Amino acid sequence: MKLYWCEKSRAFRIAWMMEELGLPYERIRVDIRDNDAERDAEFLAASPLGKVPALIDGKTKLWDSGAICLHLADTCPVAGLGVASGDPRRGAFLQWIMFTNAVIEPAMVEKFADLEVQPLRYGHGSSDQMIATLENGTSAGPWIMGERFTAADVLLGSSTHFLETFGVLPEASPLKAYAERCRARPAFQTAQSFDADS
């Protein structure tokens, strides 16, 4: 597998996921911050928007972090990071897999752009609703699906880490402890070291 990656980007999520899986992969750096950089044709075939992460797994090409995590969890079931189709928990797993891109990121745009809060108009609700929903979802813990760490935690954990880093989480939020559990995972630390090494 080939992972197209850039430091301090959403590609961190997939580097973390790959390290959790323990599968061999090639990490290829793409400088997404240089608009004049020439883009490799294979990379553009995997990521038509020229964004990272992008993954090539045989004939499968993906460029959305949620889709990549779901693909990897489903194609590597032995790692235990997914929830099988037919399992009654599959619906909740899919909902949480999509939560980062569908709710957290739009809510952060609202917050950082200082947009008017309009929870009835916005599909993500509001940034306050996003945090409350995530706090409630992780309350049974230690992970979003309960006792077992899954690919959904890779997405939510990386997002929660960044929410804390950017000072968005309320001071007493239980999400801080969730972020700390995620940061304690060796695979998280390995993926984070890639940023430091670049």
PDB file of C-alpha atoms in Angstrom:
ATOM      1  CA  MET A   1       0.000   0.000   0.000  1.00  0.00           C
ATOM      2  CA  LYS A   2       1.079   3.567  -0.673  1.00  0.00           C
ATOM      3  CA  LEU A   3       0.109   6.435   1.615  1.00  0.00           C
ATOM      4  CA  TYR A   4       0.494   9.938   0.220  1.00  0.00           C
ATOM      5  CA  TRP A   5       1.174  12.092   3.230  1.00  0.00           C
ATOM      6  CA  CYS A   6       2.306  15.519   4.424  1.00  0.00           C
ATOM      7  CA  GLU A   7       3.298  16.557   7.915  1.00  0.00           C
ATOM      8  CA  LYS A   8       0.824  18.488  10.064  1.00  0.00           C
ATOM      9  CA  SER A   9      -2.131  17.523   7.892  1.00  0.00           C
ATOM     10  CA  ARG A  10      -5.147  15.210   7.919  1.00  0.00           C
ATOM     11  CA  ALA A  11      -2.800  12.504   6.634  1.00  0.00           C
ATOM     12  CA  PHE A  12      -1.715  12.046  10.261  1.00  0.00           C
ATOM     13  CA  ARG A  13      -4.942  10.113  10.788  1.00  0.00           C
ATOM     14  CA  ILE A  14      -4.045   7.534   8.185  1.00  0.00           C
ATOM     15  CA  ALA A  15      -0.419   7.224   9.278  1.00  0.00           C
ATOM     16  CA  TRP A  16      -1.812   6.457  12.753  1.00  0.00           C
ATOM     17  CA  MET A  17      -4.291   3.957  11.293  1.00  0.00           C
ATOM     18  CA  MET A  18      -1.553   2.221   9.309  1.00  0.00           C
ATOM     19  CA  GLU A  19       0.620   1.967  12.408  1.00  0.00           C
ATOM     20  CA  GLU A  20      -2.302   0.494  14.381  1.00  0.00           C
ATOM     21  CA  LEU A  21      -2.760  -2.121  11.653  1.00  0.00           C
ATOM     22  CA  GLY A  22       0.923  -3.027  11.631  1.00  0.00           C
ATOM     23  CA  LEU A  23       0.873  -3.644   7.884  1.00  0.00           C
ATOM     24  CA  PRO A  24       3.770  -2.704   5.611  1.00  0.00           C
ATOM     25  CA  TYR A  25       3.191   0.450   3.592  1.00  0.00           C
ATOM     26  CA  GLU A  26       5.138   3.106   1.768  1.00  0.00           C
ATOM     27  CA  ARG A  27       4.736   6.668   3.037  1.00  0.00           C
ATOM     28  CA  ILE A  28       5.246   9.197   0.243  1.00  0.00           C
ATOM     29  CA  ARG A  29       5.549  12.863   1.186  1.00  0.00           C
ATOM     30  CA  VAL A  30       3.630  15.389  -0.906  1.00  0.00           C
ATOM     31  CA  ASP A  31       4.207  19.085  -0.197  1.00  0.00           C
ATOM     32  CA  ILE A  32       0.590  20.220  -0.314  1.00  0.00           C
ATOM     33  CA  ARG A  33       1.550  23.716   0.819  1.00  0.00           C
ATOM     34  CA  ASP A  34       3.563  24.424  -2.340  1.00  0.00           C
ATOM     35  CA  ASN A  35       1.087  25.274  -5.088  1.00  0.00           C
ATOM     36  CA  ASP A  36       3.863  25.254  -7.685  1.00  0.00           C
ATOM     37  CA  ALA A  37       5.150  21.787  -6.832  1.00  0.00           C
ATOM     38  CA  GLU A  38       4.750  19.257  -9.624  1.00  0.00           C
ATOM     39  CA  ARG A  39       2.254  16.569  -8.737  1.00  0.00           C
ATOM     40  CA  ASP A  40       2.987  12.949  -9.503  1.00  0.00           C
ATOM     41  CA  ALA A  41       0.427  11.423 -11.903  1.00  0.00           C
ATOM     42  CA  GLU A  42      -0.075   8.397  -9.655  1.00  0.00           C
ATOM     43  CA  PHE A  43      -0.835  10.687  -6.718  1.00  0.00           C
ATOM     44  CA  LEU A  44      -3.344  12.710  -8.761  1.00  0.00           C
ATOM     45  CA  ALA A  45      -4.998   9.498  -9.922  1.00  0.00           C
ATOM     46  CA  ALA A  46      -5.505   8.621  -6.243  1.00  0.00           C
ATOM     47  CA  SER A  47      -6.401  12.175  -5.178  1.00  0.00           C
ATOM     48  CA  PRO A  48      -7.958  14.272  -7.975  1.00  0.00           C
ATOM     49  CA  LEU A  49      -8.145  17.301  -5.666  1.00  0.00           C
ATOM     50  CA  GLY A  50      -4.423  17.051  -4.912  1.00  0.00           C
ATOM     51  CA  LYS A  51      -5.091  16.636  -1.178  1.00  0.00           C
ATOM     52  CA  VAL A  52      -3.678  14.266   1.419  1.00  0.00           C
ATOM     53  CA  PRO A  53      -4.201  11.692   2.682  1.00  0.00           C
ATOM     54  CA  ALA A  54      -4.497   9.509  -0.369  1.00  0.00           C
ATOM     55  CA  LEU A  55      -4.132   5.749  -0.361  1.00  0.00           C
ATOM     56  CA  ILE A  56      -3.432   3.276  -3.122  1.00  0.00           C
ATOM     57  CA  ASP A  57      -4.220  -0.303  -2.178  1.00  0.00           C
ATOM     58  CA  GLY A  58      -3.883  -2.390  -5.318  1.00  0.00           C
ATOM     59  CA  LYS A  59      -6.549  -1.100  -7.686  1.00  0.00           C
ATOM     60  CA  THR A  60      -8.351   0.783  -4.917  1.00  0.00           C
ATOM     61  CA  LYS A  61      -7.648   4.515  -4.713  1.00  0.00           C
ATOM     62  CA  LEU A  62      -9.073   6.645  -1.885  1.00  0.00           C
ATOM     63  CA  TRP A  63      -8.574  10.249  -0.770  1.00  0.00           C
ATOM     64  CA  ASP A  64     -11.036  10.827   2.083  1.00  0.00           C
ATOM     65  CA  SER A  65      -9.721   9.993   5.556  1.00  0.00           C
ATOM     66  CA  GLY A  66     -13.026   8.511   6.709  1.00  0.00           C
ATOM     67  CA  ALA A  67     -13.301   6.344   3.608  1.00  0.00           C
ATOM     68  CA  ILE A  68      -9.680   5.244   3.975  1.00  0.00           C
ATOM     69  CA  CYS A  69     -10.135   4.236   7.633  1.00  0.00           C
ATOM     70  CA  LEU A  70     -13.311   2.323   6.800  1.00  0.00           C
ATOM     71  CA  HIS A  71     -11.644   0.582   3.840  1.00  0.00           C
ATOM     72  CA  LEU A  72      -8.656  -0.443   5.946  1.00  0.00           C
ATOM     73  CA  ALA A  73     -10.800  -1.659   8.850  1.00  0.00           C
ATOM     74  CA  ASP A  74     -12.957  -3.719   6.484  1.00  0.00           C
ATOM     75  CA  THR A  75     -10.087  -5.180   4.454  1.00  0.00           C
ATOM     76  CA  CYS A  76      -7.951  -6.030   7.501  1.00  0.00           C
ATOM     77  CA  PRO A  77     -10.548  -7.536   9.898  1.00  0.00           C
ATOM     78  CA  VAL A  78      -7.907  -9.500  11.799  1.00  0.00           C
ATOM     79  CA  ALA A  79      -6.666  -6.198  13.288  1.00  0.00           C
ATOM     80  CA  GLY A  80     -10.022  -5.757  15.044  1.00  0.00           C
ATOM     81  CA  LEU A  81     -10.364  -2.063  14.170  1.00  0.00           C
ATOM     82  CA  GLY A  82     -13.723  -2.444  12.437  1.00  0.00           C
ATOM     83  CA  VAL A  83     -17.218  -3.688  13.149  1.00  0.00           C
ATOM     84  CA  ALA A  84     -18.428  -6.342  10.722  1.00  0.00           C
ATOM     85  CA  SER A  85     -21.441  -5.896   8.487  1.00  0.00           C
ATOM     86  CA  GLY A  86     -24.393  -7.607  10.179  1.00  0.00           C
ATOM     87  CA  ASP A  87     -23.142  -6.757  13.675  1.00  0.00           C
ATOM     88  CA  PRO A  88     -25.819  -4.625  15.408  1.00  0.00           C
ATOM     89  CA  ARG A  89     -23.097  -2.126  16.390  1.00  0.00           C
ATOM     90  CA  ARG A  90     -22.170  -1.524  12.727  1.00  0.00           C
ATOM     91  CA  GLY A  91     -24.553   1.442  12.409  1.00  0.00           C
ATOM     92  CA  ALA A  92     -23.034   3.280  15.367  1.00  0.00           C
ATOM     93  CA  PHE A  93     -19.546   2.489  14.077  1.00  0.00           C
ATOM     94  CA  LEU A  94     -20.356   3.941  10.644  1.00  0.00           C
ATOM     95  CA  GLN A  95     -21.915   7.037  12.218  1.00  0.00           C
ATOM     96  CA  TRP A  96     -18.780   7.703  14.277  1.00  0.00           C
ATOM     97  CA  ILE A  97     -16.493   6.986  11.299  1.00  0.00           C
ATOM     98  CA  MET A  98     -18.282   9.786   9.423  1.00  0.00           C
ATOM     99  CA  PHE A  99     -18.475  12.213  12.374  1.00  0.00           C
ATOM    100  CA  THR A 100     -15.041  13.814  11.922  1.00  0.00           C
ATOM    101  CA  ASN A 101     -15.516  14.894   8.316  1.00  0.00           C
ATOM    102  CA  ALA A 102     -19.289  15.471   8.442  1.00  0.00           C
ATOM    103  CA  VAL A 103     -19.600  17.228  11.806  1.00  0.00           C
ATOM    104  CA  ILE A 104     -16.308  18.107  13.525  1.00  0.00           C
ATOM    105  CA  GLU A 105     -14.607  19.786  10.581  1.00  0.00           C
ATOM    106  CA  PRO A 106     -17.610  21.941   9.527  1.00  0.00           C
ATOM    107  CA  ALA A 107     -18.141  22.892  13.178  1.00  0.00           C
ATOM    108  CA  MET A 108     -14.528  24.034  13.380  1.00  0.00           C
ATOM    109  CA  VAL A 109     -14.957  26.149  10.243  1.00  0.00           C
ATOM    110  CA  GLU A 110     -17.942  27.762  11.960  1.00  0.00           C
ATOM    111  CA  LYS A 111     -15.869  28.395  15.083  1.00  0.00           C
ATOM    112  CA  PHE A 112     -12.683  29.697  13.478  1.00  0.00           C
ATOM    113  CA  ALA A 113     -14.444  31.776  10.812  1.00  0.00           C
ATOM    114  CA  ASP A 114     -16.679  33.233  13.535  1.00  0.00           C
ATOM    115  CA  LEU A 115     -19.781  32.368  11.525  1.00  0.00           C
ATOM    116  CA  GLU A 116     -23.235  32.968  12.905  1.00  0.00           C
ATOM    117  CA  VAL A 117     -24.396  29.912  14.855  1.00  0.00           C
ATOM    118  CA  GLN A 118     -27.372  28.461  12.984  1.00  0.00           C
ATOM    119  CA  PRO A 119     -27.883  24.875  14.185  1.00  0.00           C
ATOM    120  CA  LEU A 120     -31.180  24.500  12.326  1.00  0.00           C
ATOM    121  CA  ARG A 121     -29.574  25.419   8.999  1.00  0.00           C
ATOM    122  CA  TYR A 122     -26.180  23.724   9.283  1.00  0.00           C
ATOM    123  CA  GLY A 123     -25.925  19.981   8.807  1.00  0.00           C
ATOM    124  CA  HIS A 124     -23.337  19.809  11.590  1.00  0.00           C
ATOM    125  CA  GLY A 125     -25.564  21.672  14.058  1.00  0.00           C
ATOM    126  CA  SER A 126     -23.131  23.900  15.932  1.00  0.00           C
ATOM    127  CA  SER A 127     -19.681  23.619  17.469  1.00  0.00           C
ATOM    128  CA  ASP A 128     -21.235  23.402  20.954  1.00  0.00           C
ATOM    129  CA  GLN A 129     -23.562  20.590  19.820  1.00  0.00           C
ATOM    130  CA  MET A 130     -20.616  18.797  18.210  1.00  0.00           C
ATOM    131  CA  ILE A 131     -18.611  18.851  21.444  1.00  0.00           C
ATOM    132  CA  ALA A 132     -21.611  17.790  23.561  1.00  0.00           C
ATOM    133  CA  THR A 133     -22.384  14.903  21.184  1.00  0.00           C
ATOM    134  CA  LEU A 134     -18.784  13.713  21.216  1.00  0.00           C
ATOM    135  CA  GLU A 135     -18.581  14.000  25.004  1.00  0.00           C
ATOM    136  CA  ASN A 136     -21.757  11.945  25.333  1.00  0.00           C
ATOM    137  CA  GLY A 137     -20.499   9.366  22.820  1.00  0.00           C
ATOM    138  CA  THR A 138     -17.239   8.800  24.657  1.00  0.00           C
ATOM    139  CA  SER A 139     -18.803   8.785  28.130  1.00  0.00           C
ATOM    140  CA  ALA A 140     -19.264   4.993  28.256  1.00  0.00           C
ATOM    141  CA  GLY A 141     -15.594   4.665  27.228  1.00  0.00           C
ATOM    142  CA  PRO A 142     -12.831   4.193  27.288  1.00  0.00           C
ATOM    143  CA  TRP A 143     -13.367   4.241  23.492  1.00  0.00           C
ATOM    144  CA  ILE A 144     -16.207   5.405  21.267  1.00  0.00           C
ATOM    145  CA  MET A 145     -17.473   1.823  20.810  1.00  0.00           C
ATOM    146  CA  GLY A 146     -16.944   0.947  24.465  1.00  0.00           C
ATOM    147  CA  GLU A 147     -14.119  -1.332  25.533  1.00  0.00           C
ATOM    148  CA  ARG A 148     -12.609  -1.884  22.074  1.00  0.00           C
ATOM    149  CA  PHE A 149     -10.472   0.662  20.209  1.00  0.00           C
ATOM    150  CA  THR A 150     -11.585   0.976  16.565  1.00  0.00           C
ATOM    151  CA  ALA A 151     -10.885   2.941  13.403  1.00  0.00           C
ATOM    152  CA  ALA A 152     -13.519   5.442  14.582  1.00  0.00           C
ATOM    153  CA  ASP A 153     -11.218   6.298  17.495  1.00  0.00           C
ATOM    154  CA  VAL A 154      -8.406   7.036  15.055  1.00  0.00           C
ATOM    155  CA  LEU A 155     -10.552   9.685  13.394  1.00  0.00           C
ATOM    156  CA  LEU A 156     -12.200  11.027  16.550  1.00  0.00           C
ATOM    157  CA  GLY A 157      -9.031  10.783  18.618  1.00  0.00           C
ATOM    158  CA  SER A 158      -6.960  12.747  16.117  1.00  0.00           C
ATOM    159  CA  SER A 159      -9.722  15.365  15.910  1.00  0.00           C
ATOM    160  CA  THR A 160     -10.031  15.601  19.686  1.00  0.00           C
ATOM    161  CA  HIS A 161      -6.256  15.957  19.976  1.00  0.00           C
ATOM    162  CA  PHE A 162      -6.359  18.904  17.573  1.00  0.00           C
ATOM    163  CA  LEU A 163      -9.430  20.436  19.243  1.00  0.00           C
ATOM    164  CA  GLU A 164      -7.456  20.464  22.486  1.00  0.00           C
ATOM    165  CA  THR A 165      -4.301  21.735  20.778  1.00  0.00           C
ATOM    166  CA  PHE A 166      -6.230  24.685  19.305  1.00  0.00           C
ATOM    167  CA  GLY A 167      -7.893  25.478  22.647  1.00  0.00           C
ATOM    168  CA  VAL A 168     -11.428  24.636  21.517  1.00  0.00           C
ATOM    169  CA  LEU A 169     -12.320  22.152  24.259  1.00  0.00           C
ATOM    170  CA  PRO A 170     -13.917  23.507  27.431  1.00  0.00           C
ATOM    171  CA  GLU A 171     -11.535  23.398  30.380  1.00  0.00           C
ATOM    172  CA  ALA A 172     -13.404  20.626  32.230  1.00  0.00           C
ATOM    173  CA  SER A 173     -14.264  18.570  29.149  1.00  0.00           C
ATOM    174  CA  PRO A 174     -13.982  14.779  29.578  1.00  0.00           C
ATOM    175  CA  LEU A 175     -12.691  14.751  25.987  1.00  0.00           C
ATOM    176  CA  LYS A 176      -9.294  15.798  27.348  1.00  0.00           C
ATOM    177  CA  ALA A 177      -8.942  12.408  29.052  1.00  0.00           C
ATOM    178  CA  TYR A 178     -10.078  10.688  25.834  1.00  0.00           C
ATOM    179  CA  ALA A 179      -7.431  12.593  23.861  1.00  0.00           C
ATOM    180  CA  GLU A 180      -4.825  11.586  26.424  1.00  0.00           C
ATOM    181  CA  ARG A 181      -5.756   7.897  26.065  1.00  0.00           C
ATOM    182  CA  CYS A 182      -5.349   8.236  22.312  1.00  0.00           C
ATOM    183  CA  ARG A 183      -1.968   9.980  22.628  1.00  0.00           C
ATOM    184  CA  ALA A 184      -0.759   7.175  24.903  1.00  0.00           C
ATOM    185  CA  ARG A 185      -1.119   4.604  22.122  1.00  0.00           C
ATOM    186  CA  PRO A 186       2.244   3.609  20.605  1.00  0.00           C
ATOM    187  CA  ALA A 187       0.850   3.863  17.049  1.00  0.00           C
ATOM    188  CA  PHE A 188      -0.249   7.461  17.697  1.00  0.00           C
ATOM    189  CA  GLN A 189       3.221   8.309  18.959  1.00  0.00           C
ATOM    190  CA  THR A 190       4.888   6.696  15.935  1.00  0.00           C
ATOM    191  CA  ALA A 191       2.673   8.644  13.523  1.00  0.00           C
ATOM    192  CA  GLN A 192       3.357  11.844  15.452  1.00  0.00           C
ATOM    193  CA  SER A 193       7.109  11.213  15.168  1.00  0.00           C
ATOM    194  CA  PHE A 194       6.784  11.404  11.380  1.00  0.00           C
ATOM    195  CA  ASP A 195       5.818  15.075  11.771  1.00  0.00           C
ATOM    196  CA  ALA A 196       8.839  15.717  13.951  1.00  0.00           C
ATOM    197  CA  ASP A 197      11.181  13.973  11.512  1.00  0.00           C
ATOM    198  CA  SER A 198      10.051  16.016   8.486  1.00  0.00           C
TER     199      SER A 198
END
